[in-house]
Amino acid sequence: MKESLSSIKIIAVFLILTASLYPIGYWLIFHMESAVPLMLSVGLATVTTCLIFKKSLGSLGWSWGSWKYQWLSYLVPLGYVAAAYLIMWILGFGEWYNSEYVTALREGYKVDAWSDTSVIIFRFLITASISFILILPGVLGEEIGWRGLLVPELSKLMSFSGIALTSGFTWAAWHWPMMVAGVYGNETAPLSYQLFFFTLGLMSMSVIMTYVRLKTNSVWPAVIFHMSLNAFIQKFFNPLTLQSTDSGWYLNEFGMVLPVVIFCISIYFWRKGQQEFGSAQSASELLSPQKS
């Protein structure tokens, strides 16, 4: 009972601090032309919460864990993003590929003699490596909050399903003000439509990320998962897709296809999570200090 009350206090303070720092991070989006400060504000709220409660920063899951799950966390987002965009291209919600974008890449890379295919392959390799790494600071700022602090504290209060869905809903809701303000999302589909599918996608991803967090007792698989997702959507698949006036209903995290694909994949991880650590006691034991 005492441990549960302590976790409730920690979660409450973390959420209050996250909400309090949000306006500053949001303001900096326009003054720095980057969302990284807003993402880092979650990390600042996390560190401050740990200091207030004299909670070791080591409890956030800094151990690397198994390489198996690092690779899984890199490849799963790539796999389902590729599958989702392939579905969209086949069904005509967008076309492969945007030749104007490829021309701009060719000029930017100064490889005028290269074919479109060579430019696209090179872009993929850049996305999979350099772009992926450059995303680290902002993503790490978010993930030490959502999966580093929030998931372990929730594990002391609820079962696997509760942990995954609560942390996922919180993660999604954190993005809502930007979507309502019109700085995040698209201009095609209604806001309610985008909010629904965006939230479905993030809650589904949270099931997968919660599973690997509990399985490895490490925050790094969640960080890699998040980085892989952002890199391949934002730097490769979305800009390379030739869009029509209706594509906003289907593309990206705000359209229908990608969240539905993620949801289908998350069912597998939800079943594994329920089997391996379905109860609150099982989940919290996996994240106990002696396992760190």
XYZ file of C-alpha atoms in Angstrom:
292
model
C 0.000 0.000 0.000
C 2.815 2.395 0.915
C 4.649 1.622 -2.351
C 1.458 2.205 -4.349
C 0.862 5.573 -2.692
C 4.462 6.572 -3.394
C 4.073 5.655 -7.072
C 0.861 7.670 -7.335
C 2.653 10.714 -5.915
C 5.601 10.267 -8.276
C 3.314 9.934 -11.296
C 1.245 12.958 -10.242
C 4.305 15.188 -9.794
C 5.787 13.983 -13.090
C 2.579 14.783 -14.973
C 2.214 18.192 -13.302
C 5.802 19.111 -14.151
C 5.402 17.843 -17.717
C 2.277 19.960 -18.186
C 3.935 22.987 -16.569
C 6.967 22.829 -18.865
C 4.852 22.269 -21.976
C 4.153 25.962 -22.743
C 7.876 26.759 -22.656
C 8.724 23.885 -25.000
C 5.838 24.835 -27.278
C 7.026 28.468 -27.414
C 10.524 27.318 -28.333
C 9.160 25.392 -31.336
C 8.578 28.722 -33.075
C 11.702 30.468 -31.816
C 14.107 27.616 -32.549
C 12.148 25.998 -35.405
C 12.559 22.640 -33.698
C 10.414 20.357 -31.534
C 13.478 19.050 -29.674
C 13.155 21.498 -26.709
C 9.553 20.388 -26.190
C 10.624 16.744 -26.259
C 13.464 17.475 -23.839
C 10.994 19.114 -21.455
C 9.648 15.627 -20.681
C 13.163 14.562 -19.729
C 13.565 17.652 -17.537
C 10.288 16.834 -15.781
C 11.561 13.280 -15.254
C 14.899 14.306 -13.755
C 13.214 16.910 -11.524
C 10.720 14.320 -10.288
C 13.555 11.931 -9.441
C 15.366 14.671 -7.517
C 12.234 15.647 -5.581
C 11.608 12.071 -4.468
C 15.321 11.224 -4.098
C 14.860 8.526 -6.698
C 18.020 7.244 -8.368
C 18.399 8.295 -11.992
C 19.801 4.806 -12.536
C 16.284 3.446 -12.023
C 15.258 4.879 -15.396
C 16.696 1.832 -17.183
C 20.101 2.812 -18.523
C 21.459 -0.740 -18.850
C 21.756 -1.693 -22.518
C 20.038 -5.064 -22.328
C 20.032 -7.757 -25.002
C 21.051 -6.880 -28.548
C 18.167 -9.051 -29.718
C 15.649 -6.538 -28.444
C 17.622 -3.548 -29.713
C 17.459 -4.967 -33.232
C 13.819 -5.930 -32.760
C 13.043 -2.354 -31.740
C 14.822 -1.022 -34.823
C 13.337 -3.431 -37.356
C 9.722 -3.711 -36.174
C 8.887 -0.029 -36.863
C 10.694 -0.201 -40.210
C 8.722 -3.328 -41.091
C 5.275 -2.045 -40.245
C 5.888 1.420 -41.714
C 7.062 -0.196 -44.978
C 4.032 -2.515 -44.969
C 1.623 0.359 -44.321
C 3.029 2.521 -47.107
C 3.070 -0.432 -49.505
C -0.638 -0.930 -48.778
C -1.266 2.767 -49.426
C 0.594 2.689 -52.745
C -1.214 -0.467 -53.903
C -4.632 0.949 -52.985
C -3.881 4.267 -54.644
C -3.914 6.446 -51.521
C -0.507 7.717 -52.614
C 1.981 6.852 -55.349
C 5.534 5.542 -55.385
C 7.458 7.770 -55.862
C 7.690 11.590 -55.776
C 10.078 12.341 -58.652
C 10.371 16.032 -57.720
C 11.580 15.080 -54.253
C 14.125 12.667 -55.734
C 15.357 15.420 -58.058
C 15.774 17.734 -55.069
C 17.716 15.004 -53.244
C 19.965 14.466 -56.253
C 20.782 18.174 -56.379
C 21.289 18.355 -52.624
C 23.622 15.369 -52.577
C 25.391 16.674 -55.722
C 25.124 13.340 -57.517
C 23.772 14.518 -60.863
C 24.816 11.363 -62.718
C 22.940 8.994 -60.411
C 19.686 7.311 -61.417
C 16.510 7.781 -59.381
C 16.913 4.271 -57.946
C 20.461 5.003 -56.781
C 19.361 8.252 -55.134
C 16.488 6.499 -53.341
C 18.762 3.703 -52.083
C 21.290 6.269 -50.878
C 18.519 8.204 -49.143
C 17.386 5.035 -47.400
C 20.913 4.327 -46.148
C 21.276 7.911 -44.888
C 17.892 7.661 -43.143
C 18.762 4.302 -41.575
C 22.015 5.622 -40.138
C 22.738 9.355 -39.920
C 19.137 10.618 -39.747
C 18.364 7.887 -37.219
C 21.230 8.957 -34.931
C 20.445 12.681 -35.181
C 16.972 12.061 -33.759
C 18.433 10.709 -30.491
C 18.436 13.837 -28.226
C 14.742 14.660 -28.489
C 13.568 11.049 -28.421
C 15.720 10.243 -25.396
C 14.222 13.247 -23.618
C 10.738 11.862 -24.149
C 11.480 8.213 -23.508
C 13.160 8.583 -20.108
C 9.800 10.029 -19.101
C 7.284 7.725 -20.752
C 9.159 4.420 -20.585
C 11.963 5.297 -18.155
C 9.862 6.635 -15.277
C 6.157 6.255 -16.025
C 6.100 2.576 -17.033
C 8.027 1.349 -13.938
C 5.811 3.380 -11.600
C 2.636 2.174 -13.299
C 3.938 -1.400 -13.005
C 3.517 -1.092 -9.228
C -0.159 -0.229 -9.653
C -1.634 -2.203 -12.542
C -1.371 -5.135 -14.943
C 0.449 -5.197 -18.271
C -2.601 -4.010 -20.213
C -3.131 -1.117 -17.827
C 0.536 -0.090 -17.983
C 0.654 -0.165 -21.780
C -2.641 1.631 -22.369
C -2.231 4.248 -19.639
C 1.305 5.190 -20.653
C 0.298 5.130 -24.321
C -2.718 7.360 -23.753
C -0.587 9.801 -21.759
C 2.006 9.833 -24.535
C -0.681 10.517 -27.150
C -2.428 13.202 -25.068
C 0.886 15.041 -24.690
C 0.784 15.632 -28.475
C -2.841 16.791 -28.596
C -2.289 20.522 -27.887
C 0.015 20.759 -30.918
C -2.584 19.008 -33.064
C -5.406 21.222 -31.813
C -3.256 24.296 -32.500
C -2.667 23.075 -36.050
C 1.118 22.799 -35.860
C 1.144 18.988 -35.911
C -0.951 16.921 -38.290
C -2.328 17.599 -41.759
C -4.796 19.997 -43.341
C -6.930 17.371 -45.080
C -8.726 15.208 -42.520
C -10.881 16.593 -39.672
C -9.116 17.094 -36.343
C -11.291 14.490 -34.585
C -10.336 11.914 -37.229
C -6.628 12.660 -36.847
C -6.816 12.591 -33.045
C -8.537 9.202 -33.096
C -6.104 7.440 -35.415
C -3.037 9.148 -33.966
C -4.069 8.038 -30.465
C -4.840 4.513 -31.685
C -1.379 4.316 -33.238
C 0.506 5.561 -30.190
C -1.439 3.373 -27.761
C -0.754 0.371 -30.010
C 2.955 1.237 -30.171
C 2.936 1.605 -26.411
C 1.910 -2.047 -26.087
C 5.034 -3.084 -28.019
C 7.326 -0.623 -26.231
C 6.001 -1.565 -22.797
C 6.639 -5.214 -23.583
C 10.292 -4.655 -24.507
C 10.754 -2.281 -21.544
C 9.574 -4.942 -19.116
C 11.371 -7.726 -20.961
C 14.773 -6.004 -20.938
C 14.535 -3.673 -17.922
C 16.089 -1.110 -20.278
C 14.793 2.148 -21.719
C 17.041 1.847 -24.792
C 14.796 -0.473 -26.842
C 11.991 2.087 -26.479
C 14.372 4.874 -27.511
C 15.496 2.914 -30.581
C 11.894 2.023 -31.466
C 10.845 5.685 -31.293
C 13.891 6.829 -33.301
C 13.317 4.211 -35.989
C 9.661 5.161 -36.333
C 10.337 8.890 -36.668
C 13.288 8.488 -39.016
C 11.645 6.191 -41.541
C 8.285 7.998 -41.627
C 9.545 11.573 -41.635
C 12.758 11.222 -43.627
C 11.968 8.472 -46.120
C 8.513 7.011 -46.719
C 6.338 10.097 -46.330
C 8.379 12.541 -48.434
C 8.957 9.891 -51.116
C 5.215 9.281 -51.467
C 3.486 11.309 -54.179
C 0.341 12.543 -52.486
C -3.091 13.409 -53.839
C -5.657 15.768 -52.329
C -7.120 12.869 -50.309
C -3.855 11.298 -49.106
C -4.085 12.988 -45.709
C -6.902 10.611 -44.795
C -4.550 7.637 -45.080
C -0.877 8.665 -44.814
C 1.410 9.201 -41.860
C 0.491 8.788 -38.188
C -2.622 10.941 -38.643
C -4.268 8.881 -41.368
C -5.991 5.522 -41.161
C -3.619 2.915 -42.581
C -0.485 3.094 -40.419
C -2.320 3.101 -37.040
C -4.457 0.130 -38.108
C -1.361 -1.830 -39.195
C 0.352 -1.017 -35.879
C -2.764 -2.057 -33.967
C -2.807 -5.461 -35.688
C 0.868 -6.055 -34.859
C 0.409 -4.891 -31.262
C -2.087 -7.696 -30.611
C 0.773 -10.213 -30.813
C 2.830 -8.289 -28.246
C -0.209 -7.740 -26.034
C -0.793 -11.491 -25.859
C 2.875 -12.103 -25.046
C 2.781 -9.395 -22.397
C -0.324 -10.854 -20.800
C 1.217 -14.327 -20.716
C 4.636 -13.302 -19.402
C 3.791 -10.524 -16.944
C 0.079 -9.893 -16.940
C -0.276 -8.986 -13.262
C 0.992 -5.854 -11.530
C 3.168 -7.989 -9.249
C 4.826 -9.765 -12.181
C 5.538 -6.502 -13.996
C 6.936 -4.682 -10.972
C 9.171 -7.633 -10.060
C 10.815 -7.436 -13.499
C 11.743 -3.804 -12.848
C 12.870 -4.239 -9.254
C 16.276 -2.753 -8.321
C 18.002 -6.098 -8.046
C 17.371 -6.675 -11.766
C 18.823 -3.383 -12.945
